Short mmCIF file of C-alpha atoms in Angstrom, two decimals:
data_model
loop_
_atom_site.label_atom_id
_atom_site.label_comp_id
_atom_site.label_asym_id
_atom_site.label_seq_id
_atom_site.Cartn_x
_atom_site.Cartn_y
_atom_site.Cartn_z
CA UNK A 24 0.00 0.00 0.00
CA UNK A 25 1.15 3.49 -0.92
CA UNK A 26 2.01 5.97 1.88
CA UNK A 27 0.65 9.32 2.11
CA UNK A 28 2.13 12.27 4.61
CA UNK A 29 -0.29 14.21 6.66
CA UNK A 30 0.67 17.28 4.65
CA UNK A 31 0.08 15.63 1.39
CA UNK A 32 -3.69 14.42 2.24
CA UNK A 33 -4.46 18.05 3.63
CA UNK A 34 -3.43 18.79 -0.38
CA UNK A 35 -6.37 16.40 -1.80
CA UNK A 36 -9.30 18.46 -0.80
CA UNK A 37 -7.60 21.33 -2.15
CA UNK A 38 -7.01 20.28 -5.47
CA UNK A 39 -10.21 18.65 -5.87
CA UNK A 40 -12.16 22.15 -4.71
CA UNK A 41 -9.93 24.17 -7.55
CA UNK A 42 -10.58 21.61 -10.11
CA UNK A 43 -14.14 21.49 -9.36
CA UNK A 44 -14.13 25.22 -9.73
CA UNK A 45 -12.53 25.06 -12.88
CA UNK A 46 -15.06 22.34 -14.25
CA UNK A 47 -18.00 24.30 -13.02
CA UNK A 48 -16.70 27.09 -15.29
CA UNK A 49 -16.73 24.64 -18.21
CA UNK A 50 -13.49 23.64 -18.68
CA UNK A 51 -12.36 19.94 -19.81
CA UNK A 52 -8.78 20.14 -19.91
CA UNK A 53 -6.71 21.15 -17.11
CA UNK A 54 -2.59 21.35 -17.05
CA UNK A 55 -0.20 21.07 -13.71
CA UNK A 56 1.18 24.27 -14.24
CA UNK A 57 -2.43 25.62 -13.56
CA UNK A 58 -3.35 24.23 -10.94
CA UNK A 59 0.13 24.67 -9.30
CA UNK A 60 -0.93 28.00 -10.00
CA UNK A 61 -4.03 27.72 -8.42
CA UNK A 62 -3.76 26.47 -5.16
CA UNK A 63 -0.13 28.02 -4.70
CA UNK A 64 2.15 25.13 -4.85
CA UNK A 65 4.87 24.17 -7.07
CA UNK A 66 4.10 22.05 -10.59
CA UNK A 67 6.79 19.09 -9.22
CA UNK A 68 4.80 18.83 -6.47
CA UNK A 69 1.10 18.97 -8.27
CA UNK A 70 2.67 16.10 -10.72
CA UNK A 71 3.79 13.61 -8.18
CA UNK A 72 0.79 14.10 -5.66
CA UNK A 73 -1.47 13.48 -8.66
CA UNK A 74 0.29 10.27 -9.91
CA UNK A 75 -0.42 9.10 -6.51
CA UNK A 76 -3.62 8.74 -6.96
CA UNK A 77 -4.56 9.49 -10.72
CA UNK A 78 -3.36 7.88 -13.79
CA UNK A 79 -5.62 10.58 -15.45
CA UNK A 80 -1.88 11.75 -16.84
CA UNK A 81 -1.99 14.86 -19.22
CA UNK A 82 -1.68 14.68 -23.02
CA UNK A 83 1.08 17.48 -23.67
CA UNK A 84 -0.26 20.76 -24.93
CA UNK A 85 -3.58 20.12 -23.75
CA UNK A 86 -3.93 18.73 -20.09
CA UNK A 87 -5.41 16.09 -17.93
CA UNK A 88 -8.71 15.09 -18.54
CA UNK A 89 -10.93 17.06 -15.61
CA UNK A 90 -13.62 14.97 -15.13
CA UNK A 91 -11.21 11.83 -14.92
CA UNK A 92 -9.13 13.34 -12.48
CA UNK A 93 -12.21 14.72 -10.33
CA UNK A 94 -13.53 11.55 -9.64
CA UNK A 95 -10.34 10.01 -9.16
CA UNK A 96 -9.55 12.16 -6.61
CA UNK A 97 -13.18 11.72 -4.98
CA UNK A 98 -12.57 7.79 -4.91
CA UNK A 99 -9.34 8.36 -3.04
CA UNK A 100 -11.03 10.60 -0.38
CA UNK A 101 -13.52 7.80 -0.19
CA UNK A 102 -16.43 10.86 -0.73
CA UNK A 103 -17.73 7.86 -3.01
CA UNK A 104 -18.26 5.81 -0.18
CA UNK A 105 -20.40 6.58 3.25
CA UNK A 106 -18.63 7.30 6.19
CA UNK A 107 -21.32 7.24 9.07
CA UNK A 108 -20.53 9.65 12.32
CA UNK A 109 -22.12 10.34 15.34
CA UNK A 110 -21.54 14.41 17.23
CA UNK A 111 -21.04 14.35 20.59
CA UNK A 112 -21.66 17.94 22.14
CA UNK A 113 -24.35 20.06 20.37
CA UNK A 114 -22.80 24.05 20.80
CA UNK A 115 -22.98 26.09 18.78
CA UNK A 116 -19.60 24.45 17.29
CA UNK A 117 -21.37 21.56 17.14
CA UNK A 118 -24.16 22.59 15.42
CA UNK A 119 -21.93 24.28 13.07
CA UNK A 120 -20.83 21.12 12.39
CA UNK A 121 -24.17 19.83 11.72
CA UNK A 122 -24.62 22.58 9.43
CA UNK A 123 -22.04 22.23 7.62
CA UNK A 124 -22.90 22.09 3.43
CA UNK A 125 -19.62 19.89 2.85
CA UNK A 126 -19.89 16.95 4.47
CA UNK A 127 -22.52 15.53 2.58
CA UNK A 128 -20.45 16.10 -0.51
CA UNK A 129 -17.57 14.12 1.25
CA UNK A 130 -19.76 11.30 1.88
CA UNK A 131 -19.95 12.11 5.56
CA UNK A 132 -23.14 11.18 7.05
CA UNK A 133 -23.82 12.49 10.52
CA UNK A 134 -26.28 10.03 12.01
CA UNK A 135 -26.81 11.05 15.61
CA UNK A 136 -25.91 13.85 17.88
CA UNK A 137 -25.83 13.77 21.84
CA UNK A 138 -26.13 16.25 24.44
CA UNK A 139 -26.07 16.43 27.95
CA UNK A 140 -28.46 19.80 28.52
CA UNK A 141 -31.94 18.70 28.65
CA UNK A 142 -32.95 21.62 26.49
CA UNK A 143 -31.34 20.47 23.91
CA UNK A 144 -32.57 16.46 24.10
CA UNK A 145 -35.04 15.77 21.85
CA UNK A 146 -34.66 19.07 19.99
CA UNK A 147 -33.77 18.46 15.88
CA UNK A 148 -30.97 20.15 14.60
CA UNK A 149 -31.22 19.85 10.56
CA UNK A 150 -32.43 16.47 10.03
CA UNK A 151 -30.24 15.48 13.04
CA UNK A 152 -32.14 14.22 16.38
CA UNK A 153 -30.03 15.28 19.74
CA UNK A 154 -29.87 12.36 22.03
CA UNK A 155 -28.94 12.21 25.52
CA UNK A 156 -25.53 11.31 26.03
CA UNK A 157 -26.25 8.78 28.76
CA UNK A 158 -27.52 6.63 25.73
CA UNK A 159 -24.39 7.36 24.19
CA UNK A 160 -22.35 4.24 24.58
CA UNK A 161 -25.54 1.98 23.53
CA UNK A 162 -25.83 4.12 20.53
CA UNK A 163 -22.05 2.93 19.88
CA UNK A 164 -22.32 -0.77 20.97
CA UNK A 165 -24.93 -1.40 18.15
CA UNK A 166 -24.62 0.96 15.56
CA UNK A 167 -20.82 0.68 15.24
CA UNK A 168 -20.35 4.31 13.45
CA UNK A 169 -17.04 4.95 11.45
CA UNK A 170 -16.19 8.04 13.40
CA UNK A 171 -16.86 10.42 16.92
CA UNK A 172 -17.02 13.97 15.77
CA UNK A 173 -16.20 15.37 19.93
CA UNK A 174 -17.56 18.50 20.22
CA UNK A 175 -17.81 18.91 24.01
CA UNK A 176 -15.75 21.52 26.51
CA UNK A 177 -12.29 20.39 27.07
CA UNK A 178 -12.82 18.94 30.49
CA UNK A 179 -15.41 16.56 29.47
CA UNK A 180 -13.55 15.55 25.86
CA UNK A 181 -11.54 12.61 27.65
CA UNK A 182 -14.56 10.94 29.17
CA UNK A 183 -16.14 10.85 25.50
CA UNK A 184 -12.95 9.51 24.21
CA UNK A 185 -13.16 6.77 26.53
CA UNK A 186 -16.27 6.06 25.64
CA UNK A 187 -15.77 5.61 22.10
CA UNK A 188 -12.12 3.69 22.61
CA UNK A 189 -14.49 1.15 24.64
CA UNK A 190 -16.69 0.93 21.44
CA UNK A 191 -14.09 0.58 19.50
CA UNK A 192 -15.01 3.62 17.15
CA UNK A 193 -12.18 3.66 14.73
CA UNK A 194 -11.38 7.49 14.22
CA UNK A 195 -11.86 10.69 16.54
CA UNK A 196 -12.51 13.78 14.75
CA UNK A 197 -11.65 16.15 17.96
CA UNK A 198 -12.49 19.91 18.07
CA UNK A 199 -11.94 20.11 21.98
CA UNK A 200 -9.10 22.41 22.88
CA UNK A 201 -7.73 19.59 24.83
CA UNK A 202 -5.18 17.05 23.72
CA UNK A 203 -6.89 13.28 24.16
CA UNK A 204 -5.45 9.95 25.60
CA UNK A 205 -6.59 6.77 23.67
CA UNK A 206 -5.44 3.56 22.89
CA UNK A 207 -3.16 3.36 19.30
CA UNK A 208 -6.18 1.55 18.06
CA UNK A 209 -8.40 4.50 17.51
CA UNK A 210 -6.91 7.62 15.61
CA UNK A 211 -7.21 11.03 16.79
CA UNK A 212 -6.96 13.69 14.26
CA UNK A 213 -7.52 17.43 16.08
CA UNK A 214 -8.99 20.55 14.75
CA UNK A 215 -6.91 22.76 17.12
CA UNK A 216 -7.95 26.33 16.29
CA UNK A 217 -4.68 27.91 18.63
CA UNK A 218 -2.22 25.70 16.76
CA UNK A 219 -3.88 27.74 13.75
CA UNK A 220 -4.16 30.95 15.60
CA UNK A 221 -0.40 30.13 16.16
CA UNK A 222 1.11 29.74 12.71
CA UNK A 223 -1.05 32.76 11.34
CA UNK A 224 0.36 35.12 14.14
CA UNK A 225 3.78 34.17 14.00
CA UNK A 226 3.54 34.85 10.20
CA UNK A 227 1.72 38.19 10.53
CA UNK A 228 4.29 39.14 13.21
CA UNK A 229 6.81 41.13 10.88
CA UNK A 230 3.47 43.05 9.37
CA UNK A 231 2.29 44.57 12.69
CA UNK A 232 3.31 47.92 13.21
CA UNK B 25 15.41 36.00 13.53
CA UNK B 26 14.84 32.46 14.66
CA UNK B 27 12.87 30.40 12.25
CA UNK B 28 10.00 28.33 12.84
CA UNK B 29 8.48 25.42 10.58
CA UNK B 30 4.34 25.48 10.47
CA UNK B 31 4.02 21.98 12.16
CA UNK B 32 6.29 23.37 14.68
CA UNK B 33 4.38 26.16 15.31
CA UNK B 34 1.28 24.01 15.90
CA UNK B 35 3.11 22.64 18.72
CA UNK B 36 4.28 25.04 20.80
CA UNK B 37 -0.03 25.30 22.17
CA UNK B 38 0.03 21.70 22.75
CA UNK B 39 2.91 22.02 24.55
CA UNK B 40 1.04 25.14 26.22
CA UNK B 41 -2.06 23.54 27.14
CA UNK B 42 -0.69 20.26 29.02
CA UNK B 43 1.95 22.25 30.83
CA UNK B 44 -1.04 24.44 32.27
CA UNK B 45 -2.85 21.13 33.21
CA UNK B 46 0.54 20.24 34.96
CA UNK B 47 0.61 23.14 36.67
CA UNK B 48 -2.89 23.37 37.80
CA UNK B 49 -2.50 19.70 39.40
CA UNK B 50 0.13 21.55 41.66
CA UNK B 51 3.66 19.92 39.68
CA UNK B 52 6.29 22.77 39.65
CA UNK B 53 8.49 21.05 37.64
CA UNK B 54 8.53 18.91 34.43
CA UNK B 55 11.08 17.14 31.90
CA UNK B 56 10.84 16.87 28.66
CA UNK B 57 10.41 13.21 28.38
CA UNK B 58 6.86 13.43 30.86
CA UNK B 59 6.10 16.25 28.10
CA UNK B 60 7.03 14.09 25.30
CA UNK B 61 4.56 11.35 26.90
CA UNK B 62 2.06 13.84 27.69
CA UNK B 63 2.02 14.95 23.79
CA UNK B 64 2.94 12.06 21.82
CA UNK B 65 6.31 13.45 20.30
CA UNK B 66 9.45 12.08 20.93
CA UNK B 67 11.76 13.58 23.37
CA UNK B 68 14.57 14.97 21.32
CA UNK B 69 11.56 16.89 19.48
CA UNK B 70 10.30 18.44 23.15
CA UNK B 71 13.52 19.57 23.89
CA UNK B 72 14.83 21.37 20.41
CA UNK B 73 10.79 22.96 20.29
CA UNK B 74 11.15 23.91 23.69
CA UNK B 75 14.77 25.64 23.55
CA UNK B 76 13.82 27.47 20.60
CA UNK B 77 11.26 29.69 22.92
CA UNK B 78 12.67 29.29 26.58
CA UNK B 79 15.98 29.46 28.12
CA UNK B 80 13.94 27.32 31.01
CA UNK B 81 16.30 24.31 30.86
CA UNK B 82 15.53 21.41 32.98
CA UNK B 83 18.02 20.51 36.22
CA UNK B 84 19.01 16.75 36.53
CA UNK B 85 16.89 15.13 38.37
CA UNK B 86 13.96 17.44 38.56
CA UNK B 87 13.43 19.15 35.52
CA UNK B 88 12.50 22.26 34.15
CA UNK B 89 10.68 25.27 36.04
CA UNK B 90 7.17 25.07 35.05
CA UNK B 91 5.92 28.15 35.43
CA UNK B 92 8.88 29.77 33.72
CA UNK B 93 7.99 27.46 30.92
CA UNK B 94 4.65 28.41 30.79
CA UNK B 95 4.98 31.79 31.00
CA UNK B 96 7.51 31.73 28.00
CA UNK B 97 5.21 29.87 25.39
CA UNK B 98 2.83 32.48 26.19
CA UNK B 99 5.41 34.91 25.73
CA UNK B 100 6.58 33.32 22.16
CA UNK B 101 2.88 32.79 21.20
CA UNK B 102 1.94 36.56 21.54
CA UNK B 103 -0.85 36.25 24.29
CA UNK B 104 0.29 38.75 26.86
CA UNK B 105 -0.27 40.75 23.78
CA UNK B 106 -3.83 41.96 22.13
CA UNK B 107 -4.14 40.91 18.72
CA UNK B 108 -7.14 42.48 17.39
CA UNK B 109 -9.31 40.84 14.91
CA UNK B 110 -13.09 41.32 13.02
CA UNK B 111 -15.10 38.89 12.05
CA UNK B 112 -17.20 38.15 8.93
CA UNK B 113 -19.88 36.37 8.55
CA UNK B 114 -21.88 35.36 11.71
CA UNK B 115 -23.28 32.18 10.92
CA UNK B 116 -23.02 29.47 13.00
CA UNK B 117 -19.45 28.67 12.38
CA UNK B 118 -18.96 32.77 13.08
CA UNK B 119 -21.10 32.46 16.25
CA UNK B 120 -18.98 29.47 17.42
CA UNK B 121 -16.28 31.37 17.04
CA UNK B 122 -17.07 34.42 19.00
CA UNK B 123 -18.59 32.07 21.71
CA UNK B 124 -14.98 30.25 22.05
CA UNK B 125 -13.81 30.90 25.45
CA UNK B 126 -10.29 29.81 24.76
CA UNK B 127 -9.43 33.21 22.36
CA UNK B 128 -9.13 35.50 25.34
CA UNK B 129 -6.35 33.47 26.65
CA UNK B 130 -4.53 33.58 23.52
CA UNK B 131 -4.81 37.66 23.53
CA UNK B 132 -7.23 37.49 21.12
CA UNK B 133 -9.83 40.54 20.85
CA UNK B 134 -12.89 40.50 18.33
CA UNK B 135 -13.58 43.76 18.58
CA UNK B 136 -16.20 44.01 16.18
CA UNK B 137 -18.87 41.39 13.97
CA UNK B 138 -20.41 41.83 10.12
CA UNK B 139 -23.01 40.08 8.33
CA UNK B 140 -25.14 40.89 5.14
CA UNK B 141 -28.62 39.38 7.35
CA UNK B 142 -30.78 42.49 7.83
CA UNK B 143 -31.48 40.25 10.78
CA UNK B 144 -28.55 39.59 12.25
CA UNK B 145 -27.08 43.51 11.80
CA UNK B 146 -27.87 45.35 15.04
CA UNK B 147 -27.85 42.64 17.24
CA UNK B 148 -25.43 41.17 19.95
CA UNK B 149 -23.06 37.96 19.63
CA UNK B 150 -21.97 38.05 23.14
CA UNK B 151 -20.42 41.52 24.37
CA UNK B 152 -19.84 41.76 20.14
CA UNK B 153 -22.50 43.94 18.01
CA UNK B 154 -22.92 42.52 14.52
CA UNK B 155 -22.75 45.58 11.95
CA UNK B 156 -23.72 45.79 8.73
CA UNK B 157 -20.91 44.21 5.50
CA UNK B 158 -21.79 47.26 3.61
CA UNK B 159 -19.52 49.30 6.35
CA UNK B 160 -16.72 46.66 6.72
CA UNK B 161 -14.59 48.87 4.50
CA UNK B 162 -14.57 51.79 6.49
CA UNK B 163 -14.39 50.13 9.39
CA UNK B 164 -11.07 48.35 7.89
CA UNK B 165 -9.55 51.62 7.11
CA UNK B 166 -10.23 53.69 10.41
CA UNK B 167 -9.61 50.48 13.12
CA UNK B 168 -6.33 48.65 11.29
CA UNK B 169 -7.33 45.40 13.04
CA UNK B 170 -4.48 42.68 13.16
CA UNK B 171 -6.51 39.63 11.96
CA UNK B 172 -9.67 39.59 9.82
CA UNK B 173 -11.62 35.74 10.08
CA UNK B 174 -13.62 35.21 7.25
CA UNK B 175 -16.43 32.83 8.04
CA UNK B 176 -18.62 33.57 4.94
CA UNK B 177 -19.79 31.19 2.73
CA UNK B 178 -17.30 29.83 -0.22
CA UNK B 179 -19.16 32.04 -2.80
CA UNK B 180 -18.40 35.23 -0.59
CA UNK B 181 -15.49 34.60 1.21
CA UNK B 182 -12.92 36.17 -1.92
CA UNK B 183 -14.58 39.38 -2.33
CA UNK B 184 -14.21 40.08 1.70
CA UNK B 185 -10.67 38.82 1.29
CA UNK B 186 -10.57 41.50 -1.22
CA UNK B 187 -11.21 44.21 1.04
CA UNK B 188 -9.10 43.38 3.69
CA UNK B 189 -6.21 43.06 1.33
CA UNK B 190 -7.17 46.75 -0.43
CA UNK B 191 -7.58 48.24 3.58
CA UNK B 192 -3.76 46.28 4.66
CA UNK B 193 -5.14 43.58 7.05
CA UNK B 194 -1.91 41.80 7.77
CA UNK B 195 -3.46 38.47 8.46
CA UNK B 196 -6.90 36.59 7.03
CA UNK B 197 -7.88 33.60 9.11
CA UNK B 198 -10.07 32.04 6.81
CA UNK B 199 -12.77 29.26 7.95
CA UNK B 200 -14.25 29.56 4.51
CA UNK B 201 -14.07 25.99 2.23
CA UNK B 202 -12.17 28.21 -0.63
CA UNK B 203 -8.84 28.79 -1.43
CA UNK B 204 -8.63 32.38 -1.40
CA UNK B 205 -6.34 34.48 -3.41
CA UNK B 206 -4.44 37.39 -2.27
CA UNK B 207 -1.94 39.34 -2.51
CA UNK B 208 1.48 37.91 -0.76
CA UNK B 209 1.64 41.14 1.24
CA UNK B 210 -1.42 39.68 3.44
CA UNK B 211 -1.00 35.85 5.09
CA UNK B 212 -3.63 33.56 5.01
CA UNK B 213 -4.02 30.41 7.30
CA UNK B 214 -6.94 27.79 6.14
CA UNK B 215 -9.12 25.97 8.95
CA UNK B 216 -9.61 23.51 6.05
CA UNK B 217 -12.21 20.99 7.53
CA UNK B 218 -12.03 18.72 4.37
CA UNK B 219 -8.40 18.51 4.81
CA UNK B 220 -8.84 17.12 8.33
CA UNK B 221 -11.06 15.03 7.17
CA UNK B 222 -9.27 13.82 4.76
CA UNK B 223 -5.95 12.92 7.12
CA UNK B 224 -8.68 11.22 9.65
CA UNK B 225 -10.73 8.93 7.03
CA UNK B 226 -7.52 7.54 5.31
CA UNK B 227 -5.86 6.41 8.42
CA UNK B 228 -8.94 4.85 9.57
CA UNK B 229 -9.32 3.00 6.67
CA UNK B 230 -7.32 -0.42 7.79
CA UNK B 231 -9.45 -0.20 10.94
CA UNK B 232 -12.96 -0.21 8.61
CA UNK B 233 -14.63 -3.67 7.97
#
């Protein structure tokens, strides 16, 4: 099996969102150089992340076949396939998550949502019921989704980790500013907003009068 | 001038937030290799991250001064300073933002709102009045904020970046699914959700059945 760095799967969404761009304005041919161009990257590195995952390779003069190289790219992000999730923590991050006009697109199907505030259970958000989160580890045992989206304040993430590592939920999808503790058998990946906070600050640094 | 990587960068809040949960559990000092545990790096990464910020280095035997530590990520990470920022687009993902409790911490001050909604102009996020889009310009040109965070929706999101690059915003923080482009005189750093995604749902993919 091929091997793919964290930095160069970040690049696959990005590509695919230029190139759809670029079909929506009715284009059928696209070349390297343009969409080095596009996203900001260099060609060498356009041409080798594509091979990895496209033999959609481009006729010279005239490009690589869009539509080809679209859906190749979708069937590597597995948006062709359904990836069912459940949110744990319905604030208003949460239910920006629910919100969200992408996921579907991706393939990501948000199938339940649980809450803790009794306001909240039994409210729907979207097409999404809110659950309490006592039924939480149930809802796990026998539905068996692909991923916990946890949404919760930082000093309540771990417990939900737990909870899922029990139910063997493969993947963590964790927008708690906390950093979680779980087995090597489930995969954490972190939306940490100060770690991006941090990079843009540091760069903006020199520009602050 | 020092220089910094970006996945470097992204560590040094980690780094931040377990030392504070260290420190609030009463330890007063720490070595690098409880750190490394702590974070999941290895130790020889702890310790060149760590001297790049903070002359704090660690005795035999009992490690490094915590609080000295702490108080120099801070220091390297900007937050005993204000970094001003507005904020566009108050959706949900906007509203999530201005809820998050953590930004204060980093120094972060969103001093003012916008959205297009006659419904959501004149009303309060918070302690923060949503204005109207139509007077973002102005407001650009008069305040000089540090950071502009553009939460609009992909269709909108390059003509605000637009303005902030005509009115000199240093920095865009851009929650938008778009790659936006600007001029290289203003940074940009992506929240790219689909990119996360994307790093999470491959390396689950062995665990799938």
């Amino acid at each position: 099996m091929k091997t793919y760095s964290k930095n160069q799967l970040r690049r696959y969404p990005v590509y695919l969102r230029v190139l759809r761009e670029l079909e929506a304005k009715g284009n059928g041919f696209v070349s390297s150089n343009q969409i080095a161009q596009l996203v900001g990257n260099s060609e060498e590195q356009v041409k080798k992340d594509l091979a990895a995952v496209s033999d959609a390779s481009g006729m010279p003069g005239r490009g690589r076949d869009l539509r080809r190289l679209v859906h190749d790219l979708e069937a590597f992000l597995g948006y062709h396939d359904v990836t069912r999730a459940v949110l744990v923590g319905a604030g208003r991050m949460g239910q920006a998550l629910l919100d969200y006009p992408g996921f579907q697109q991706m393939g990501l199907d948000i199938v339940a949502a649980f809450d803790s505030d009794p306001v909240k259970i039994g409210t729907r958000l979207g097409e999404t019921e809110v659950k309490d989160v006592a039924t939480l580890e149930e809802f796990l045992s026998l539905e068996h989704p692909d991923i916990l989206i946890d949404c919760v304040p930082a000093s309540a993430a771990q417990a939900i980790a737990d909870i899922a590592v029990r139910n063997k939920v493969p993947g963590i999808w964790n927008f708690a500013p906390t950093v979680l503790d779980v087995k090597e058998s489930t995969i954490v990946e972190n939306v940490n907003l100060a770690s991006s906070l941090a990079v843009l600050s540091h760069r903006i640094k020199p520009l602050l009068s």
